[in-house]
């Protein structure tokens, strides 16, 4: 949001922000901003910034041709349901169209899932979920409000166990 929209004079550049608290985990930083919000602080002038980012990929399990085929069948069935519902609104026996579309979608999804996995030639035979994680989370506040935020944290003793300021 431009600085002018927040009632700040200037050329549209956001006002400078300073760190008022630093936490070792994201939920602690969220609690800090929630604390500010609960006490009437203008939280639209705050930010939570994660630093020292790293990509973490959790391996969930082995991917076999059978699992790929079953996943494809599930995806195909959902697509078939969508197509069946869209086509079914134009027929009297709409449920027959929906069931046929689900079955056809599941069969084609099964085939495509198995073929796609087989074509990888054994590379990346696992499933995973990726996420970005930070080692520190800083609560930043517009510079003109930083003293007020620090005072609020100090009087409430709001420092979480993970605080590192």
mmCIF file of C-alpha atoms in Angstrom:
data_model
loop_
_atom_site.group_PDB
_atom_site.id
_atom_site.type_symbol
_atom_site.label_atom_id
_atom_site.label_comp_id
_atom_site.label_asym_id
_atom_site.label_seq_id
_atom_site.Cartn_x
_atom_site.Cartn_y
_atom_site.Cartn_z
ATOM 1 C CA UNK A 1 0.000 0.000 0.000
ATOM 2 C CA UNK A 2 1.502 3.396 -0.924
ATOM 3 C CA UNK A 3 2.582 5.671 1.906
ATOM 4 C CA UNK A 4 0.084 8.327 0.801
ATOM 5 C CA UNK A 5 -2.761 5.846 1.300
ATOM 6 C CA UNK A 6 -1.601 5.362 4.912
ATOM 7 C CA UNK A 7 -1.716 9.080 5.557
ATOM 8 C CA UNK A 8 2.033 9.595 5.046
ATOM 9 C CA UNK A 9 3.341 12.551 3.104
ATOM 10 C CA UNK A 10 5.917 11.874 0.453
ATOM 11 C CA UNK A 11 6.582 10.653 -3.007
ATOM 12 C CA UNK A 12 4.818 7.309 -2.672
ATOM 13 C CA UNK A 13 7.763 5.492 -1.091
ATOM 14 C CA UNK A 14 6.846 3.563 2.051
ATOM 15 C CA UNK A 15 8.085 5.080 5.309
ATOM 16 C CA UNK A 16 11.176 3.500 6.862
ATOM 17 C CA UNK A 17 10.539 0.652 9.246
ATOM 18 C CA UNK A 18 12.623 -0.466 12.194
ATOM 19 C CA UNK A 19 12.815 -3.746 14.086
ATOM 20 C CA UNK A 20 11.154 -3.645 17.501
ATOM 21 C CA UNK A 21 11.240 -7.364 18.367
ATOM 22 C CA UNK A 22 12.836 -10.513 16.941
ATOM 23 C CA UNK A 23 11.569 -14.055 17.458
ATOM 24 C CA UNK A 24 12.877 -17.523 16.728
ATOM 25 C CA UNK A 25 9.563 -18.781 15.326
ATOM 26 C CA UNK A 26 6.695 -17.401 13.279
ATOM 27 C CA UNK A 27 3.872 -18.061 15.791
ATOM 28 C CA UNK A 28 5.673 -15.906 18.377
ATOM 29 C CA UNK A 29 5.942 -13.049 15.891
ATOM 30 C CA UNK A 30 2.242 -13.451 15.066
ATOM 31 C CA UNK A 31 1.366 -13.315 18.772
ATOM 32 C CA UNK A 32 3.390 -10.099 19.109
ATOM 33 C CA UNK A 33 1.495 -8.402 16.276
ATOM 34 C CA UNK A 34 -1.784 -9.735 17.680
ATOM 35 C CA UNK A 35 -0.850 -8.215 21.037
ATOM 36 C CA UNK A 36 -0.275 -4.858 19.349
ATOM 37 C CA UNK A 37 -3.611 -5.155 17.531
ATOM 38 C CA UNK A 38 -5.484 -6.050 20.727
ATOM 39 C CA UNK A 39 -4.090 -2.895 22.347
ATOM 40 C CA UNK A 40 -5.135 -0.480 19.605
ATOM 41 C CA UNK A 41 -1.824 -0.194 17.778
ATOM 42 C CA UNK A 42 -2.178 0.570 14.023
ATOM 43 C CA UNK A 43 -0.997 -2.854 12.839
ATOM 44 C CA UNK A 44 -1.371 -1.853 9.190
ATOM 45 C CA UNK A 45 1.944 -0.077 9.802
ATOM 46 C CA UNK A 46 3.767 -3.253 10.862
ATOM 47 C CA UNK A 47 5.354 -6.184 9.065
ATOM 48 C CA UNK A 48 6.729 -9.601 9.963
ATOM 49 C CA UNK A 49 9.939 -10.291 8.070
ATOM 50 C CA UNK A 50 11.613 -13.693 8.007
ATOM 51 C CA UNK A 51 15.370 -13.721 7.513
ATOM 52 C CA UNK A 52 17.910 -16.404 6.656
ATOM 53 C CA UNK A 53 15.409 -18.253 4.484
ATOM 54 C CA UNK A 54 15.937 -21.864 3.529
ATOM 55 C CA UNK A 55 13.956 -24.278 1.400
ATOM 56 C CA UNK A 56 12.950 -27.421 3.280
ATOM 57 C CA UNK A 57 11.631 -30.379 1.317
ATOM 58 C CA UNK A 58 9.994 -33.053 3.443
ATOM 59 C CA UNK A 59 9.953 -36.447 1.754
ATOM 60 C CA UNK A 60 6.498 -37.954 2.220
ATOM 61 C CA UNK A 61 6.961 -41.375 0.682
ATOM 62 C CA UNK A 62 7.949 -43.499 -2.262
ATOM 63 C CA UNK A 63 6.205 -42.954 -5.592
ATOM 64 C CA UNK A 64 5.467 -46.144 -7.473
ATOM 65 C CA UNK A 65 3.714 -46.584 -10.791
ATOM 66 C CA UNK A 66 0.673 -47.895 -8.903
ATOM 67 C CA UNK A 67 0.554 -44.820 -6.642
ATOM 68 C CA UNK A 68 0.962 -42.524 -9.649
ATOM 69 C CA UNK A 69 -1.854 -44.352 -11.435
ATOM 70 C CA UNK A 70 -4.146 -44.104 -8.418
ATOM 71 C CA UNK A 71 -3.376 -40.404 -7.980
ATOM 72 C CA UNK A 72 -4.098 -39.880 -11.676
ATOM 73 C CA UNK A 73 -7.371 -41.764 -11.331
ATOM 74 C CA UNK A 74 -8.413 -39.521 -8.452
ATOM 75 C CA UNK A 75 -7.559 -36.375 -10.383
ATOM 76 C CA UNK A 76 -9.316 -37.689 -13.464
ATOM 77 C CA UNK A 77 -12.420 -38.547 -11.447
ATOM 78 C CA UNK A 78 -12.595 -34.983 -10.094
ATOM 79 C CA UNK A 79 -12.195 -33.584 -13.593
ATOM 80 C CA UNK A 80 -14.830 -36.011 -14.825
ATOM 81 C CA UNK A 81 -17.189 -34.841 -12.086
ATOM 82 C CA UNK A 82 -16.765 -31.248 -13.207
ATOM 83 C CA UNK A 83 -17.336 -32.106 -16.879
ATOM 84 C CA UNK A 84 -20.254 -34.364 -16.001
ATOM 85 C CA UNK A 85 -21.971 -31.658 -13.986
ATOM 86 C CA UNK A 86 -21.479 -29.140 -16.763
ATOM 87 C CA UNK A 87 -22.848 -31.516 -19.401
ATOM 88 C CA UNK A 88 -25.523 -32.922 -17.091
ATOM 89 C CA UNK A 89 -27.380 -29.632 -16.838
ATOM 90 C CA UNK A 90 -28.437 -30.092 -20.471
ATOM 91 C CA UNK A 91 -29.912 -33.589 -20.048
ATOM 92 C CA UNK A 92 -32.870 -35.151 -18.273
ATOM 93 C CA UNK A 93 -30.922 -38.108 -16.832
ATOM 94 C CA UNK A 94 -28.094 -35.912 -15.548
ATOM 95 C CA UNK A 95 -26.900 -38.434 -12.963
ATOM 96 C CA UNK A 96 -26.036 -40.941 -15.710
ATOM 97 C CA UNK A 97 -23.935 -38.343 -17.499
ATOM 98 C CA UNK A 98 -22.156 -37.450 -14.247
ATOM 99 C CA UNK A 99 -21.380 -41.082 -13.370
ATOM 100 C CA UNK A 100 -20.146 -41.832 -16.889
ATOM 101 C CA UNK A 101 -17.937 -38.724 -16.891
ATOM 102 C CA UNK A 102 -16.456 -39.665 -13.500
ATOM 103 C CA UNK A 103 -15.656 -43.199 -14.676
ATOM 104 C CA UNK A 104 -14.180 -42.055 -17.994
ATOM 105 C CA UNK A 105 -12.133 -39.371 -16.224
ATOM 106 C CA UNK A 106 -10.837 -41.883 -13.675
ATOM 107 C CA UNK A 107 -9.785 -44.369 -16.369
ATOM 108 C CA UNK A 108 -7.984 -41.732 -18.449
ATOM 109 C CA UNK A 109 -6.372 -40.262 -15.332
ATOM 110 C CA UNK A 110 -5.178 -43.727 -14.296
ATOM 111 C CA UNK A 111 -3.622 -44.302 -17.714
ATOM 112 C CA UNK A 112 -1.978 -40.867 -17.900
ATOM 113 C CA UNK A 113 -0.699 -41.101 -14.319
ATOM 114 C CA UNK A 114 0.910 -44.495 -14.894
ATOM 115 C CA UNK A 115 2.415 -43.525 -18.264
ATOM 116 C CA UNK A 116 3.740 -40.188 -16.973
ATOM 117 C CA UNK A 117 5.438 -41.875 -14.020
ATOM 118 C CA UNK A 118 6.864 -44.665 -16.156
ATOM 119 C CA UNK A 119 8.342 -42.088 -18.546
ATOM 120 C CA UNK A 120 10.463 -40.581 -15.734
ATOM 121 C CA UNK A 121 12.654 -43.678 -15.907
ATOM 122 C CA UNK A 122 13.003 -43.996 -12.142
ATOM 123 C CA UNK A 123 14.148 -40.440 -11.512
ATOM 124 C CA UNK A 124 12.565 -38.792 -8.490
ATOM 125 C CA UNK A 125 10.647 -41.816 -7.250
ATOM 126 C CA UNK A 126 9.325 -40.029 -4.195
ATOM 127 C CA UNK A 127 6.695 -37.501 -3.205
ATOM 128 C CA UNK A 128 7.515 -34.440 -1.165
ATOM 129 C CA UNK A 129 6.243 -31.128 0.138
ATOM 130 C CA UNK A 130 8.400 -28.004 0.002
ATOM 131 C CA UNK A 131 8.243 -25.017 2.313
ATOM 132 C CA UNK A 132 10.242 -21.885 2.992
ATOM 133 C CA UNK A 133 11.428 -21.483 6.574
ATOM 134 C CA UNK A 134 13.269 -18.633 8.244
ATOM 135 C CA UNK A 135 15.650 -18.809 11.167
ATOM 136 C CA UNK A 136 14.441 -15.483 12.612
ATOM 137 C CA UNK A 137 11.274 -13.415 12.368
ATOM 138 C CA UNK A 138 11.457 -9.672 12.997
ATOM 139 C CA UNK A 139 8.479 -7.479 13.836
ATOM 140 C CA UNK A 140 9.018 -4.193 11.995
ATOM 141 C CA UNK A 141 7.093 -1.006 12.684
ATOM 142 C CA UNK A 142 7.080 2.353 10.901
ATOM 143 C CA UNK A 143 9.891 4.410 12.419
ATOM 144 C CA UNK A 144 7.573 7.087 13.823
ATOM 145 C CA UNK A 145 5.690 4.426 15.849
ATOM 146 C CA UNK A 146 8.653 2.295 16.966
ATOM 147 C CA UNK A 147 9.014 3.853 20.419
ATOM 148 C CA UNK A 148 5.305 3.354 21.100
ATOM 149 C CA UNK A 149 5.494 -0.332 20.094
ATOM 150 C CA UNK A 150 8.630 -0.946 22.212
ATOM 151 C CA UNK A 151 6.936 0.701 25.177
ATOM 152 C CA UNK A 152 3.862 -1.505 24.757
ATOM 153 C CA UNK A 153 6.020 -4.643 24.680
ATOM 154 C CA UNK A 154 8.082 -3.511 27.668
ATOM 155 C CA UNK A 155 5.119 -2.645 29.895
ATOM 156 C CA UNK A 156 3.335 -5.898 29.107
ATOM 157 C CA UNK A 157 6.405 -8.125 29.305
ATOM 158 C CA UNK A 158 5.273 -9.585 25.972
ATOM 159 C CA UNK A 159 8.594 -11.208 25.053
ATOM 160 C CA UNK A 160 8.137 -14.813 24.018
ATOM 161 C CA UNK A 161 10.685 -17.487 24.934
ATOM 162 C CA UNK A 162 12.084 -17.247 21.431
ATOM 163 C CA UNK A 163 12.710 -13.481 21.543
ATOM 164 C CA UNK A 164 16.247 -12.449 20.662
ATOM 165 C CA UNK A 165 16.396 -8.634 20.688
#
